[in-house]
CSV table of C-alpha atoms in Angstrom, one decimal:
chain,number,residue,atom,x,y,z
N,1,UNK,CA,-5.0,-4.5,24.5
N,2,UNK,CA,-5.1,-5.2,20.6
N,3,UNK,CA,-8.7,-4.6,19.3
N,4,UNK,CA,-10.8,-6.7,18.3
N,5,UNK,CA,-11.7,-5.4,15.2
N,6,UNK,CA,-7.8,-5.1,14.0
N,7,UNK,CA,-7.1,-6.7,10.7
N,8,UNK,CA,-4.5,-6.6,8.5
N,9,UNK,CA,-6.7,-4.1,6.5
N,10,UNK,CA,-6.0,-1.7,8.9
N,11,UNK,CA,-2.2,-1.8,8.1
N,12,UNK,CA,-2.9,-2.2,4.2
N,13,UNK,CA,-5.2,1.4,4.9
N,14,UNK,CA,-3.3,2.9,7.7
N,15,UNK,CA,-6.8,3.0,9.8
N,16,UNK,CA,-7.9,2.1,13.2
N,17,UNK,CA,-10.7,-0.2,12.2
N,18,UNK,CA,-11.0,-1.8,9.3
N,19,UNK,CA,-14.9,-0.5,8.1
N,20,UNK,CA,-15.1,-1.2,4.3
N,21,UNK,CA,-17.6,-1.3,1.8
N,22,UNK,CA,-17.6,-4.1,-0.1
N,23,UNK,CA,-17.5,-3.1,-4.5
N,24,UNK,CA,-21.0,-4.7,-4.9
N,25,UNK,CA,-21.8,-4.3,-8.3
N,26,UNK,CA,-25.3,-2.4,-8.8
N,27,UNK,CA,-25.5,-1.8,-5.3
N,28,UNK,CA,-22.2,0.0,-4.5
N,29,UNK,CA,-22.7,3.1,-6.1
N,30,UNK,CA,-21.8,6.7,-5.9
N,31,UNK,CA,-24.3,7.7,-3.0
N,32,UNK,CA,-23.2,4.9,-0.8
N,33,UNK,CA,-19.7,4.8,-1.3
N,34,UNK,CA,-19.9,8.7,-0.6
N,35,UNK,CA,-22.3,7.9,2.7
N,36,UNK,CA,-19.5,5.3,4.1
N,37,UNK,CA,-16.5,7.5,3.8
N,38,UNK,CA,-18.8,10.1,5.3
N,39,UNK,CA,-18.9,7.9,8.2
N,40,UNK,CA,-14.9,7.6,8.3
N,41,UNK,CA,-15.3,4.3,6.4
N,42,UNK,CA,-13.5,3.4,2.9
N,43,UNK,CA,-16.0,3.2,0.1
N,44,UNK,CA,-15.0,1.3,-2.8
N,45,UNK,CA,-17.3,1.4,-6.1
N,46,UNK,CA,-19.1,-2.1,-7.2
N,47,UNK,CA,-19.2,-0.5,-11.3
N,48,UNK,CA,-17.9,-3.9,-12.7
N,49,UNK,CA,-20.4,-3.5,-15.4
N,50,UNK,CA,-18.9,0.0,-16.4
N,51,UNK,CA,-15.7,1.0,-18.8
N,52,UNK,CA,-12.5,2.0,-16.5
N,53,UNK,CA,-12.6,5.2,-17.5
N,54,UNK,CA,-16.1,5.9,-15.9
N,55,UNK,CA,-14.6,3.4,-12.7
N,56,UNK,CA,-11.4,6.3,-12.6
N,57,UNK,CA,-14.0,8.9,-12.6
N,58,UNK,CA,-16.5,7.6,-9.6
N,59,UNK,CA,-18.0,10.6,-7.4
N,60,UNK,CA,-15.6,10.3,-4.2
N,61,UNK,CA,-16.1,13.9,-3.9
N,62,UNK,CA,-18.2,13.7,-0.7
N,63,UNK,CA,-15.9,11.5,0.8
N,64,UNK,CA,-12.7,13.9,-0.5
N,65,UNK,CA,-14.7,16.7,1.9
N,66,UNK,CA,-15.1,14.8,4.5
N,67,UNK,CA,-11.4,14.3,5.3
N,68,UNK,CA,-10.5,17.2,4.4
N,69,UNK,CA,-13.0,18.1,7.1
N,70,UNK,CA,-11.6,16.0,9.5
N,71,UNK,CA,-7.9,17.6,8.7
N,72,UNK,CA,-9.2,21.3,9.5
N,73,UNK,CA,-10.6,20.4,12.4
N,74,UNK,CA,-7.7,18.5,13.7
N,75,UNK,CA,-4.4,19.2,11.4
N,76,UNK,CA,-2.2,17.2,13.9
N,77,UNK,CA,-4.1,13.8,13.1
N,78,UNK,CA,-2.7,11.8,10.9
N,79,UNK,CA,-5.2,9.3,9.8
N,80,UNK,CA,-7.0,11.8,7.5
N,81,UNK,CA,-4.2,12.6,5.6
N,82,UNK,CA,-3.8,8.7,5.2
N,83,UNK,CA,-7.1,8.5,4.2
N,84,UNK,CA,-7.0,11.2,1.9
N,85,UNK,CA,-3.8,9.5,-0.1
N,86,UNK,CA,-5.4,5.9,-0.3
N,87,UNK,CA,-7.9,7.7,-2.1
N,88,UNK,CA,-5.8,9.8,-4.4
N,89,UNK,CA,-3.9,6.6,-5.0
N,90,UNK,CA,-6.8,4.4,-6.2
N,91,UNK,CA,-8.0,7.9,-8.8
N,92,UNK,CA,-4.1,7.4,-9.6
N,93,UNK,CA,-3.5,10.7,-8.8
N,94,UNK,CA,-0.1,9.6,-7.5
N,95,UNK,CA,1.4,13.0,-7.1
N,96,UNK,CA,-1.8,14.2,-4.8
N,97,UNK,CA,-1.6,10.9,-3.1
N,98,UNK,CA,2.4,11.4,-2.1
N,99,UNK,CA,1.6,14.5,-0.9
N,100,UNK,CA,-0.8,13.6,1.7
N,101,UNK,CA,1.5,10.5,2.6
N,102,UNK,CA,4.2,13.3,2.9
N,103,UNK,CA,1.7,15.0,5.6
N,104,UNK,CA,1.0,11.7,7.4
N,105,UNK,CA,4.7,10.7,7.6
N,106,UNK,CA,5.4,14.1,9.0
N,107,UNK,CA,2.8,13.7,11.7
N,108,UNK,CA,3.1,10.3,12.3
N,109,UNK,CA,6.6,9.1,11.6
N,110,UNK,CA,6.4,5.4,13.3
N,111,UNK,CA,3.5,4.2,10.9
N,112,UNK,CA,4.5,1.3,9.3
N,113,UNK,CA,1.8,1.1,7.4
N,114,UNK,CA,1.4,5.1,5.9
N,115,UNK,CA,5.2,4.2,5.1
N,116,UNK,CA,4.4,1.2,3.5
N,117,UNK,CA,1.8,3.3,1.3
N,118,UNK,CA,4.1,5.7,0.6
N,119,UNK,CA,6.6,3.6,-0.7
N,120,UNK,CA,4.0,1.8,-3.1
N,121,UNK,CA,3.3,5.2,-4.3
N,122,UNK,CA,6.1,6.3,-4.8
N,123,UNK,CA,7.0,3.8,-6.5
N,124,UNK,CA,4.1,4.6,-9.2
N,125,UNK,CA,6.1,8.0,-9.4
N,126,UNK,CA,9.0,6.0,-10.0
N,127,UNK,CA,11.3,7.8,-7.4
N,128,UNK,CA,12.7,4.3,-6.6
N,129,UNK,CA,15.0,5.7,-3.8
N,130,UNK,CA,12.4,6.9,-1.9
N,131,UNK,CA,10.0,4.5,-2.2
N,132,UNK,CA,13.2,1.7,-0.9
N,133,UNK,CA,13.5,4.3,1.7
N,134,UNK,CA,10.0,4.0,2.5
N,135,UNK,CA,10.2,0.6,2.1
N,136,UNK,CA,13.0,-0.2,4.7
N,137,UNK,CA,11.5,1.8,7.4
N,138,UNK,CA,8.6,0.5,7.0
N,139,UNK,CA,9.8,-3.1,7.7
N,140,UNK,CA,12.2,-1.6,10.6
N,141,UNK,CA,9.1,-0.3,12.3
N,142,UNK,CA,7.4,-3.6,12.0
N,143,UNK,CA,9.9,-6.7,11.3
N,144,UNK,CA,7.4,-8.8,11.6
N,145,UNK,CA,5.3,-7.6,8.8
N,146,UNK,CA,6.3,-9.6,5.1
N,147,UNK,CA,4.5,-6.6,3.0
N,148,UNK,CA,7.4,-4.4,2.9
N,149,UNK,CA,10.0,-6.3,3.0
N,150,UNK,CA,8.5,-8.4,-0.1
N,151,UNK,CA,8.1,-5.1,-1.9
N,152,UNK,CA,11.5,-4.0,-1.2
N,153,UNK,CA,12.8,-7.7,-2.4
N,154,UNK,CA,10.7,-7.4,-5.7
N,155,UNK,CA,11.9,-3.8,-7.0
N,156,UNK,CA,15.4,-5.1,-5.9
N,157,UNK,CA,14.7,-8.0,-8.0
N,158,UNK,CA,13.0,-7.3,-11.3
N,159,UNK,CA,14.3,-3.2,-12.0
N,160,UNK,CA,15.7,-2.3,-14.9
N,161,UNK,CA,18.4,0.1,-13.6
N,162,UNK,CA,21.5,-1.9,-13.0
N,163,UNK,CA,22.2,0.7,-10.3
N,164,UNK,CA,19.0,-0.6,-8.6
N,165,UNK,CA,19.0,-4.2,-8.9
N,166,UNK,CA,20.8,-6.2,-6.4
N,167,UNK,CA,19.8,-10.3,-6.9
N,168,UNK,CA,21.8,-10.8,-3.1
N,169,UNK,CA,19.9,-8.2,-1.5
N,170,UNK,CA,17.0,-9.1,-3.2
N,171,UNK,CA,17.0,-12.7,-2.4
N,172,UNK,CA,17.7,-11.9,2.0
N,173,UNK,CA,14.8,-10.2,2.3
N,174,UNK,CA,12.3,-11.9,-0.1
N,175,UNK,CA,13.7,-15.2,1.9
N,176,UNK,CA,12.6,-13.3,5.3
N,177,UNK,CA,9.2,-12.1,3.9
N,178,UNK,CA,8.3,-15.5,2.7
N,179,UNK,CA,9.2,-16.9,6.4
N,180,UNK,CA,7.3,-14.3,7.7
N,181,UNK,CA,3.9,-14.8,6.5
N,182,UNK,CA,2.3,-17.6,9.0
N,183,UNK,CA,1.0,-20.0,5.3
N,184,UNK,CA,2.6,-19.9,1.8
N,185,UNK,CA,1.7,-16.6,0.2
N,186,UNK,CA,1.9,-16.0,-4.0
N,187,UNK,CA,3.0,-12.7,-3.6
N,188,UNK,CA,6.0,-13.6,-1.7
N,189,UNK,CA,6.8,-16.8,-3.5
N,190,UNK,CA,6.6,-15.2,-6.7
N,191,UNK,CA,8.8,-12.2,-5.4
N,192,UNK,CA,11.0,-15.0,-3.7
N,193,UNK,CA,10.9,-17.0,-7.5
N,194,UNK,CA,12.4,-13.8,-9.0
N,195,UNK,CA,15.1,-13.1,-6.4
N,196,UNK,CA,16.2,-16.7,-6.8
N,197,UNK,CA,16.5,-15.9,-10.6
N,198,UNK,CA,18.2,-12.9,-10.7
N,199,UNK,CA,21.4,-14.6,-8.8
N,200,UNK,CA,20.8,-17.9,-11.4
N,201,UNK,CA,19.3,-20.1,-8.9
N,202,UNK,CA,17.1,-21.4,-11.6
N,203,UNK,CA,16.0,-24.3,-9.8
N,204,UNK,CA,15.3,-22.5,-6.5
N,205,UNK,CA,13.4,-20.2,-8.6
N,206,UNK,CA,11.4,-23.1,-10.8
N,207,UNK,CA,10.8,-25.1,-7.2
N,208,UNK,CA,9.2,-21.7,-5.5
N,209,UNK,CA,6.9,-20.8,-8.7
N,210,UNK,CA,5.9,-24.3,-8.5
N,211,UNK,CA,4.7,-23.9,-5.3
């Protein structure tokens, strides 16, 4: 029986339940945000009144420990791992980040969604092949889910390696994300606009942005 608490959050984090603290500015703050991922939540800061640097820097220290507690007291789990590489990702720590995916994956190899995150981060690594590789297993674990399918389509569509980009390719699976998400999305039309472009259907591509 699917919770009832399931969300697509819980994909996007790679958690059971989707427990999130909203960014409140002036109320979101260090102690809190540290508190909720104590509690196996995800703390995000509300600083919008601060420079990015200071944002980048926020105290997720407490929250670091605790899922690094959770690992040493079960190293088989996979969540915490996941957890820990969400949070590496949003410090752009992308390196630390892959290698907790790495940890996930190996734990748990049929999660689309620590795939999925994988894929995005590898991406920021720019090791385009495995992120694709991410990418398509992801969406082979879960064809009915548009997210990595459209992130596949948009690399596919937009790179600058000629080796990479393939406009065909690109445009199948943008064209099956954008069917896939149950109303009209911007982040698949726009990947779906670009596809369309790529093989010089300018209208297509025109009519979709237009959307």
């Amino acid at each position: 029986m699917t919770s009832p608490l399931r969300t697509p959050v819980c994909d996007l984090l790679g958690c059971r339940h989707p427990i999130v603290l909203a960014g409140m500015g002036g109320v979101a703050r260090s102690e809190l945000v540290a508190a909720v991922g104590e509690a196996g939540g995800f703390g995000f800061l509300g600083m919008v009144r601060e420079p990015t640097a200071l944002i980048r820097a926020g105290d997720l220290t407490a929250a670091l420990e605790h899922y690094r507690a959770a690992i040493a007291d079960d190293p088989k789990f996979a969540e915490p791992y996941s957890n820990l590489g969400a949070l590496f990702f949003f410090r752009q720590q992308y390196n630390e980040a892959a290698q907790q995916y790495a940890h996930a994956i190996q734990l748990n190899p049929t999660n689309a969604a620590i795939r999925f995150n994988a894929g995005r981060t590898f991406l920021k690594l720019r090791n385009v092949n495995e992120a694709l590789a991410q990418f398509t297993e992801a969406a082979r674990l879960r064809p009915d889910w548009p997210e990595p399918l459209n992130a596949h389509a948009w690399v596919l569509a937009t790179s600058t390696d000629d080796k990479t980009r393939n406009g065909p390719e690109a445009v199948k699976l943008a064209e099956k994300a954008a069917g896939l998400a149950a109303h009209p999305q911007a982040f698949t039309l726009n990947t779906l606009a670009a596809a369309y472009a790529e093989v010089g259907r300018f209208d297509d591509a025109i009519n979709v942005a237009n959307h």
